Amino acid sequence: MTSTAHPECPVLLDLLLAADEPAALRLTGRLLASGATPEDVLLRLIAPVQARIGELWADDSLSAADEHVASYISERIVLSCAGTQRPAERSERLVIACADGEWHTLPSRLLAEYLRLRGYPVTFLGASVPAAHLTSYLQKHEPAAVLVSVSLPVRLPSARRSVLAARHAGVPVLVGGRGFGRTDRWAHRLGADAWAADAVSAAAILETWPPPAAPDGGSALGNLADEEYARLVTETPGLVLTALSVLERWFPPMRGYTGRQREATADDLNHIAAFLAAAVYVDDESLFADFVSWLAGILAARKVPAAGVDLVLEHLQKTLDGRPRTARILTAGRTALQAHSPS
C-alpha cells in the first residue's frame, strides 16, 4: 500500500496489544498535531500495524478476542482522521460496501476515509450488505461508482452478487480487498469493471473513471454450468459431518480433544469446505492450495499435526469422485500440504 512504515508503528502496536484505546488516540492525535498527514496515519501507521496484528494471531501469539479489540481501536483511529482536512469536494459521489457475509470492515472503512481526504463524497454502507439492498440504494442515489470489498476468498460468490446488483442499477463497480487475491483475475471472472490492489491504486483508477465497459459484460464464469459448485454448496453440511467422523476414527489426537477443540476442528472443516467451494466457483486451484498452506501453518503454530488435514482431503477426493474440477483442486491442496509435512 505504501513504501515505508511509520516509525511509530511499534508504539501503536504495543498500545493495541494493551487495549489502551485512550493512549492510542492520544498518540495519533499528537502525530497529526505535529504535522503528520492523515494519509500517513491511515496508510503508514494503521495499515501495517493491523497487518502485524493478523500475523500475531496466525502464529498463536494473540487470541481472536485480542485481535478484535485491536481492530476496534484502529477503527476509532481511522474515524479520528475524518474531518482533519477539508479538501475541495469533487462531484463524483462514491458508495463503499462489504459484500454480503463480509464482516471485516476496517479495510473498507480505511479506504472510505482515504478517498474522503482526496475530496470524494463517500457513503460507507458498512458490513455484509445484501445484494438486493445494494441495488435499491444505488438506483436511488446514482453514485459514480460502487466499491465492493471482501477480505476472504470465500466471499467471492457473494461479491459476484454485489457486482450483478451494481450492473442492474447501472453503476460501474470497483472491487478490492485481500479476498480478491494479488491480481485482477478473480475480479475479471466476477465481471467487475476494475480491481484495485490497495487504497492508493483505487484512487488512481478513479481518476480516469469509468473504465471502458467489457464487450461481454465482463463475466467469465462459464464453469458454473457443470453445477459442481452448486452441488458442493448443497452437500457441505453432510461433508463436514462425515469428515468429522473420519477424523474421530483415524486421527488419534482427536480422541483426547476437549469440547472446545472439537468445536475448533468442526470450524476448520467448514473452512476447508468453504474454500474448496470458492476455488471451484472461480475455477482456480491456487485459491485452495494457498488456503491449505495457510491452514497448515496455523495448525502448526497450535501444535496440531497436518496429517488430519490430509485425511480430510483424501476423504473428500473419494466422496466427490467423478467431478473433474473439484478433483483437480483437491489434488492441488494435497500437493500444497506436502510442503508442510515432516520429511
Coordinates of C-alpha atoms in Angstrom, one line a residue:
M1 CA 0.0 0.0 0.0
T2 CA 2.9 2.4 0.7
S3 CA 6.7 2.2 0.7
T4 CA 7.7 2.7 4.3
A5 CA 6.1 2.0 7.6
H6 CA 5.7 4.9 10.1
P7 CA 8.4 5.0 12.8
E8 CA 5.7 5.0 15.5
C9 CA 4.3 1.6 14.4
P10 CA 6.0 -0.3 17.3
V11 CA 4.5 2.2 19.8
L12 CA 1.0 1.9 18.3
L13 CA 1.3 -1.9 18.2
D14 CA 2.1 -2.1 21.9
L15 CA -0.9 0.2 22.7
L16 CA -3.2 -2.0 20.7
L17 CA -1.9 -5.2 22.3
A18 CA -2.5 -3.5 25.7
A19 CA -6.0 -2.5 24.6
D20 CA -5.1 1.1 25.6
E21 CA -7.6 3.0 23.4
P22 CA -7.1 6.4 25.0
A23 CA -3.3 6.3 24.7
A24 CA -3.6 5.1 21.1
L25 CA -5.9 8.0 20.2
R26 CA -3.6 10.4 22.0
L27 CA -0.6 9.1 20.0
T28 CA -2.3 9.6 16.6
G29 CA -3.7 13.0 17.8
R30 CA -0.2 14.1 18.7
L31 CA 1.2 12.9 15.3
L32 CA -1.5 14.8 13.4
A33 CA -0.9 18.0 15.5
S34 CA 2.8 17.8 14.9
G35 CA 2.5 17.7 11.1
A36 CA 1.8 14.1 10.1
T37 CA -0.8 13.9 7.4
P38 CA -4.0 11.8 7.9
E39 CA -2.8 9.7 4.9
D40 CA 0.3 8.9 6.8
V41 CA -1.7 7.7 9.8
L42 CA -4.0 5.6 7.7
L43 CA -1.6 4.0 5.3
R44 CA 1.8 4.1 7.0
L45 CA 0.7 3.5 10.6
I46 CA -2.7 1.8 10.9
A47 CA -2.4 -0.5 7.9
P48 CA 1.0 -2.1 8.7
V49 CA 0.2 -2.4 12.4
Q50 CA -3.1 -4.2 11.6
A51 CA -1.2 -6.5 9.2
R52 CA 1.2 -7.3 12.1
I53 CA -1.8 -8.0 14.4
G54 CA -3.0 -10.5 11.9
E55 CA 0.4 -12.2 11.8
L56 CA 0.4 -12.4 15.6
W57 CA -3.0 -14.1 15.6
A58 CA -1.8 -16.5 12.9
D59 CA 1.2 -17.7 14.9
D60 CA -1.0 -18.2 18.0
S61 CA 0.6 -15.2 19.9
L62 CA -2.8 -13.4 20.0
S63 CA -6.3 -14.6 20.7
A64 CA -9.2 -13.8 18.3
A65 CA -10.7 -11.5 21.1
D66 CA -7.4 -9.6 21.3
E67 CA -7.4 -9.2 17.5
H68 CA -11.0 -7.8 17.6
V69 CA -10.1 -5.3 20.3
A70 CA -7.1 -4.1 18.2
S71 CA -9.3 -3.7 15.1
Y72 CA -11.9 -1.8 17.1
I73 CA -9.3 0.7 18.3
S74 CA -7.9 1.0 14.8
E75 CA -11.3 1.8 13.5
R76 CA -11.6 4.5 16.2
I77 CA -8.3 6.0 15.0
V78 CA -9.5 5.9 11.3
L79 CA -12.6 7.9 12.3
S80 CA -10.4 10.4 14.2
C81 CA -8.7 11.2 10.9
A82 CA -12.0 12.2 9.4
G83 CA -12.5 16.0 9.3
T84 CA -8.8 16.7 9.9
Q85 CA -8.7 18.0 6.3
R86 CA -11.5 19.5 4.2
P87 CA -10.3 19.3 0.5
A88 CA -12.4 20.9 -2.2
E89 CA -15.2 18.4 -2.8
R90 CA -15.4 16.6 -6.1
S91 CA -18.6 15.9 -7.9
E92 CA -18.2 12.1 -8.2
R93 CA -20.1 10.5 -5.3
L94 CA -18.8 7.1 -4.2
V95 CA -20.5 4.2 -2.4
I96 CA -18.4 1.7 -0.5
A97 CA -19.8 -1.6 0.8
C98 CA -18.7 -5.0 2.1
A99 CA -20.2 -7.9 0.2
D100 CA -23.0 -10.0 1.9
G101 CA -21.4 -12.1 4.7
E102 CA -18.3 -9.9 4.9
W103 CA -17.9 -8.6 8.4
H104 CA -14.3 -7.3 8.3
T105 CA -15.0 -3.5 7.9
L106 CA -11.6 -2.0 8.8
P107 CA -10.1 -2.2 5.3
S108 CA -13.1 -0.7 3.6
R109 CA -13.5 2.0 6.3
L110 CA -9.9 2.9 5.8
L111 CA -10.4 3.2 2.1
A112 CA -13.5 5.4 2.7
E113 CA -11.6 7.8 4.8
Y114 CA -8.6 7.9 2.4
L115 CA -10.9 8.8 -0.5
R116 CA -12.7 11.4 1.5
L117 CA -9.4 13.0 2.2
R118 CA -8.9 13.2 -1.6
G119 CA -12.2 15.1 -2.0
Y120 CA -14.7 12.4 -2.8
P121 CA -18.1 12.5 -1.2
V122 CA -18.3 8.9 0.2
T123 CA -21.2 6.9 1.6
F124 CA -20.0 3.9 3.6
L125 CA -22.7 1.2 3.8
G126 CA -20.7 -1.0 6.2
A127 CA -20.5 -4.8 6.7
S128 CA -22.5 -7.5 4.9
V129 CA -24.7 -5.6 2.5
P130 CA -27.3 -7.9 0.8
A131 CA -27.2 -7.6 -3.0
A132 CA -30.9 -6.6 -3.2
H133 CA -30.4 -3.8 -0.7
L134 CA -27.3 -2.6 -2.6
T135 CA -29.3 -2.4 -5.9
S136 CA -32.1 -0.3 -4.4
Y137 CA -29.6 2.0 -2.7
L138 CA -27.6 2.5 -6.0
Q139 CA -30.8 3.1 -8.0
K140 CA -31.9 5.8 -5.6
H141 CA -28.6 7.7 -5.2
E142 CA -26.9 7.0 -8.6
P143 CA -23.3 7.3 -7.5
A144 CA -20.4 7.5 -9.9
A145 CA -19.0 4.1 -8.6
V146 CA -19.6 1.5 -6.0
L147 CA -16.6 0.0 -4.4
V148 CA -17.0 -3.6 -3.0
S149 CA -14.7 -5.2 -0.5
V150 CA -14.1 -8.8 0.6
S151 CA -11.3 -9.9 3.0
L152 CA -11.6 -13.6 2.4
P153 CA -11.9 -15.5 -0.9
V154 CA -14.9 -17.5 0.4
R155 CA -16.9 -14.3 -0.1
L156 CA -16.2 -14.2 -3.9
P157 CA -19.7 -15.7 -4.7
S158 CA -21.4 -13.0 -2.7
A159 CA -19.1 -10.4 -4.3
R160 CA -20.4 -11.7 -7.6
R161 CA -23.9 -11.0 -6.4
S162 CA -22.8 -7.4 -5.5
V163 CA -21.3 -7.0 -9.0
L164 CA -24.6 -8.1 -10.6
A165 CA -26.5 -5.8 -8.2
A166 CA -24.4 -2.9 -9.4
R167 CA -24.9 -3.8 -13.1
H168 CA -28.6 -4.0 -12.5
A169 CA -28.5 -0.4 -11.1
G170 CA -26.3 0.8 -14.0
V171 CA -23.4 1.7 -11.7
P172 CA -19.8 0.7 -12.5
V173 CA -18.1 -1.4 -9.8
L174 CA -14.6 -1.4 -8.5
V175 CA -13.6 -4.3 -6.3
G176 CA -10.7 -4.9 -3.9
G177 CA -9.6 -6.4 -0.6
R178 CA -7.4 -9.4 0.2
G179 CA -10.2 -11.8 -0.7
F180 CA -9.7 -10.9 -4.4
G181 CA -6.1 -12.1 -4.2
R182 CA -3.0 -10.4 -5.6
T183 CA -4.1 -9.9 -9.2
D184 CA -7.2 -8.9 -11.1
R185 CA -8.0 -12.4 -12.4
W186 CA -10.8 -13.2 -9.9
A187 CA -12.3 -9.7 -10.3
H188 CA -12.4 -10.2 -14.0
R189 CA -14.1 -13.5 -13.7
L190 CA -16.7 -12.0 -11.5
G191 CA -17.4 -9.3 -14.0
A192 CA -16.2 -6.2 -12.1
D193 CA -15.3 -3.1 -14.1
A194 CA -12.0 -2.8 -12.3
W195 CA -9.8 -4.1 -9.4
A196 CA -7.5 -2.2 -7.1
A197 CA -4.7 -3.7 -5.0
D198 CA -5.0 -1.1 -2.3
A199 CA -6.4 2.4 -1.5
V200 CA -3.7 4.2 -3.4
S201 CA -4.4 2.1 -6.5
A202 CA -8.1 2.7 -6.1
A203 CA -7.7 6.4 -6.0
A204 CA -5.5 6.3 -9.2
I205 CA -8.1 4.2 -11.0
L206 CA -10.9 6.6 -10.0
E207 CA -9.0 9.5 -11.7
T208 CA -10.0 8.1 -15.1
W209 CA -13.3 6.6 -14.1
P210 CA -15.2 4.9 -15.5
P211 CA -13.1 2.3 -17.3
P212 CA -14.2 1.0 -20.8
A213 CA -17.0 -1.5 -20.5
A214 CA -16.1 -5.1 -21.3
P215 CA -17.9 -6.2 -24.5
D216 CA -19.3 -9.4 -23.0
G217 CA -20.4 -7.9 -19.7
G218 CA -17.1 -8.9 -18.1
S219 CA -18.1 -12.2 -16.5
A220 CA -16.1 -15.4 -17.2
L221 CA -17.9 -18.0 -15.0
G222 CA -18.9 -20.4 -17.7
N223 CA -17.5 -23.2 -15.5
L224 CA -20.6 -22.9 -13.3
A225 CA -22.7 -24.6 -16.0
D226 CA -21.4 -28.0 -14.8
E227 CA -23.1 -27.4 -11.4
E228 CA -20.1 -28.7 -9.4
Y229 CA -20.2 -25.6 -7.3
A230 CA -23.9 -25.7 -6.7
R231 CA -23.7 -29.4 -5.7
L232 CA -20.8 -28.8 -3.4
V233 CA -22.6 -26.0 -1.5
T234 CA -25.7 -28.2 -1.1
E235 CA -23.6 -31.1 0.2
T236 CA -21.4 -29.1 2.5
P237 CA -23.2 -29.9 5.8
G238 CA -23.1 -33.6 5.2
L239 CA -19.5 -33.5 4.0
V240 CA -18.4 -31.8 7.2
L241 CA -20.2 -34.4 9.4
T242 CA -18.6 -37.3 7.5
A243 CA -15.2 -35.7 7.6
L244 CA -15.5 -35.3 11.4
S245 CA -16.4 -38.9 11.6
V246 CA -13.3 -39.8 9.6
L247 CA -11.1 -37.8 12.0
E248 CA -12.7 -39.5 15.0
R249 CA -11.8 -42.9 13.6
W250 CA -8.4 -42.4 12.0
F251 CA -6.8 -39.3 13.7
P252 CA -5.6 -40.4 17.1
P253 CA -5.2 -36.9 18.6
M254 CA -9.0 -36.4 18.3
R255 CA -9.6 -39.0 21.0
G256 CA -8.2 -36.6 23.6
Y257 CA -9.8 -33.4 22.4
T258 CA -11.8 -31.2 24.7
G259 CA -15.2 -29.9 23.7
R260 CA -13.6 -26.6 22.6
Q261 CA -11.0 -28.4 20.5
R262 CA -13.8 -30.4 18.8
E263 CA -15.6 -27.1 18.0
A264 CA -12.4 -25.7 16.5
T265 CA -12.0 -28.8 14.4
A266 CA -15.5 -28.5 13.1
D267 CA -14.8 -24.8 12.3
D268 CA -11.7 -25.9 10.3
L269 CA -13.7 -28.4 8.4
N270 CA -16.3 -25.8 7.5
H271 CA -13.5 -23.5 6.3
I272 CA -12.0 -26.3 4.2
A273 CA -15.4 -26.9 2.5
A274 CA -16.0 -23.2 2.0
F275 CA -12.5 -22.5 0.4
L276 CA -12.9 -25.6 -1.7
A277 CA -16.3 -24.3 -3.0
A278 CA -14.8 -20.8 -3.6
A279 CA -12.0 -22.4 -5.7
V280 CA -14.5 -24.4 -7.7
Y281 CA -16.6 -21.2 -8.2
V282 CA -13.7 -19.3 -9.8
D283 CA -12.1 -22.5 -11.2
D284 CA -8.7 -21.8 -9.7
E285 CA -6.8 -24.4 -7.8
S286 CA -4.3 -21.8 -6.5
L287 CA -7.0 -20.4 -4.2
F288 CA -7.5 -23.7 -2.4
A289 CA -3.7 -24.5 -2.4
D290 CA -2.9 -21.2 -0.8
F291 CA -5.6 -21.8 1.8
V292 CA -4.3 -25.3 2.7
S293 CA -0.8 -23.9 3.1
W294 CA -2.1 -21.1 5.3
L295 CA -4.2 -23.6 7.4
A296 CA -1.2 -25.9 7.8
G297 CA 0.8 -23.0 9.2
I298 CA -2.0 -22.0 11.6
L299 CA -2.3 -25.6 12.9
A300 CA 1.5 -26.0 13.2
A301 CA 1.6 -22.9 15.4
R302 CA -1.1 -24.5 17.6
K303 CA 0.9 -27.8 17.6
V304 CA -1.8 -29.7 15.6
P305 CA -0.3 -32.1 13.0
A306 CA -1.2 -31.5 9.4
A307 CA -1.9 -35.2 8.9
G308 CA -5.5 -34.6 10.0
V309 CA -6.0 -32.2 7.1
D310 CA -4.7 -34.8 4.6
L311 CA -7.1 -37.4 5.9
V312 CA -9.9 -34.9 5.3
L313 CA -8.8 -34.1 1.8
E314 CA -8.4 -37.7 1.0
H315 CA -11.9 -38.4 2.2
L316 CA -13.2 -35.6 0.1
Q317 CA -11.4 -36.9 -3.0
K318 CA -13.1 -40.3 -2.5
T319 CA -16.5 -38.9 -1.7
L320 CA -16.5 -36.3 -4.6
D321 CA -15.1 -38.7 -7.2
G322 CA -16.3 -38.0 -10.7
R323 CA -16.1 -34.2 -10.6
P324 CA -13.1 -33.2 -12.7
R325 CA -12.6 -29.6 -11.5
T326 CA -13.2 -30.5 -7.8
A327 CA -10.7 -33.4 -8.1
R328 CA -8.1 -31.2 -9.7
I329 CA -8.5 -28.6 -6.9
L330 CA -8.3 -31.2 -4.1
T331 CA -5.1 -32.6 -5.6
A332 CA -3.6 -29.2 -5.7
G333 CA -4.5 -28.8 -2.0
R334 CA -2.8 -32.1 -1.0
T335 CA 0.3 -31.2 -3.0
A336 CA 0.5 -27.9 -1.1
L337 CA 0.1 -29.7 2.1
Q338 CA 3.1 -31.9 1.5
A339 CA 5.3 -28.9 1.8
H340 CA 4.3 -28.7 5.5
S341 CA 4.7 -32.4 6.2
P342 CA 7.7 -33.7 8.2
S343 CA 10.3 -35.2 5.8

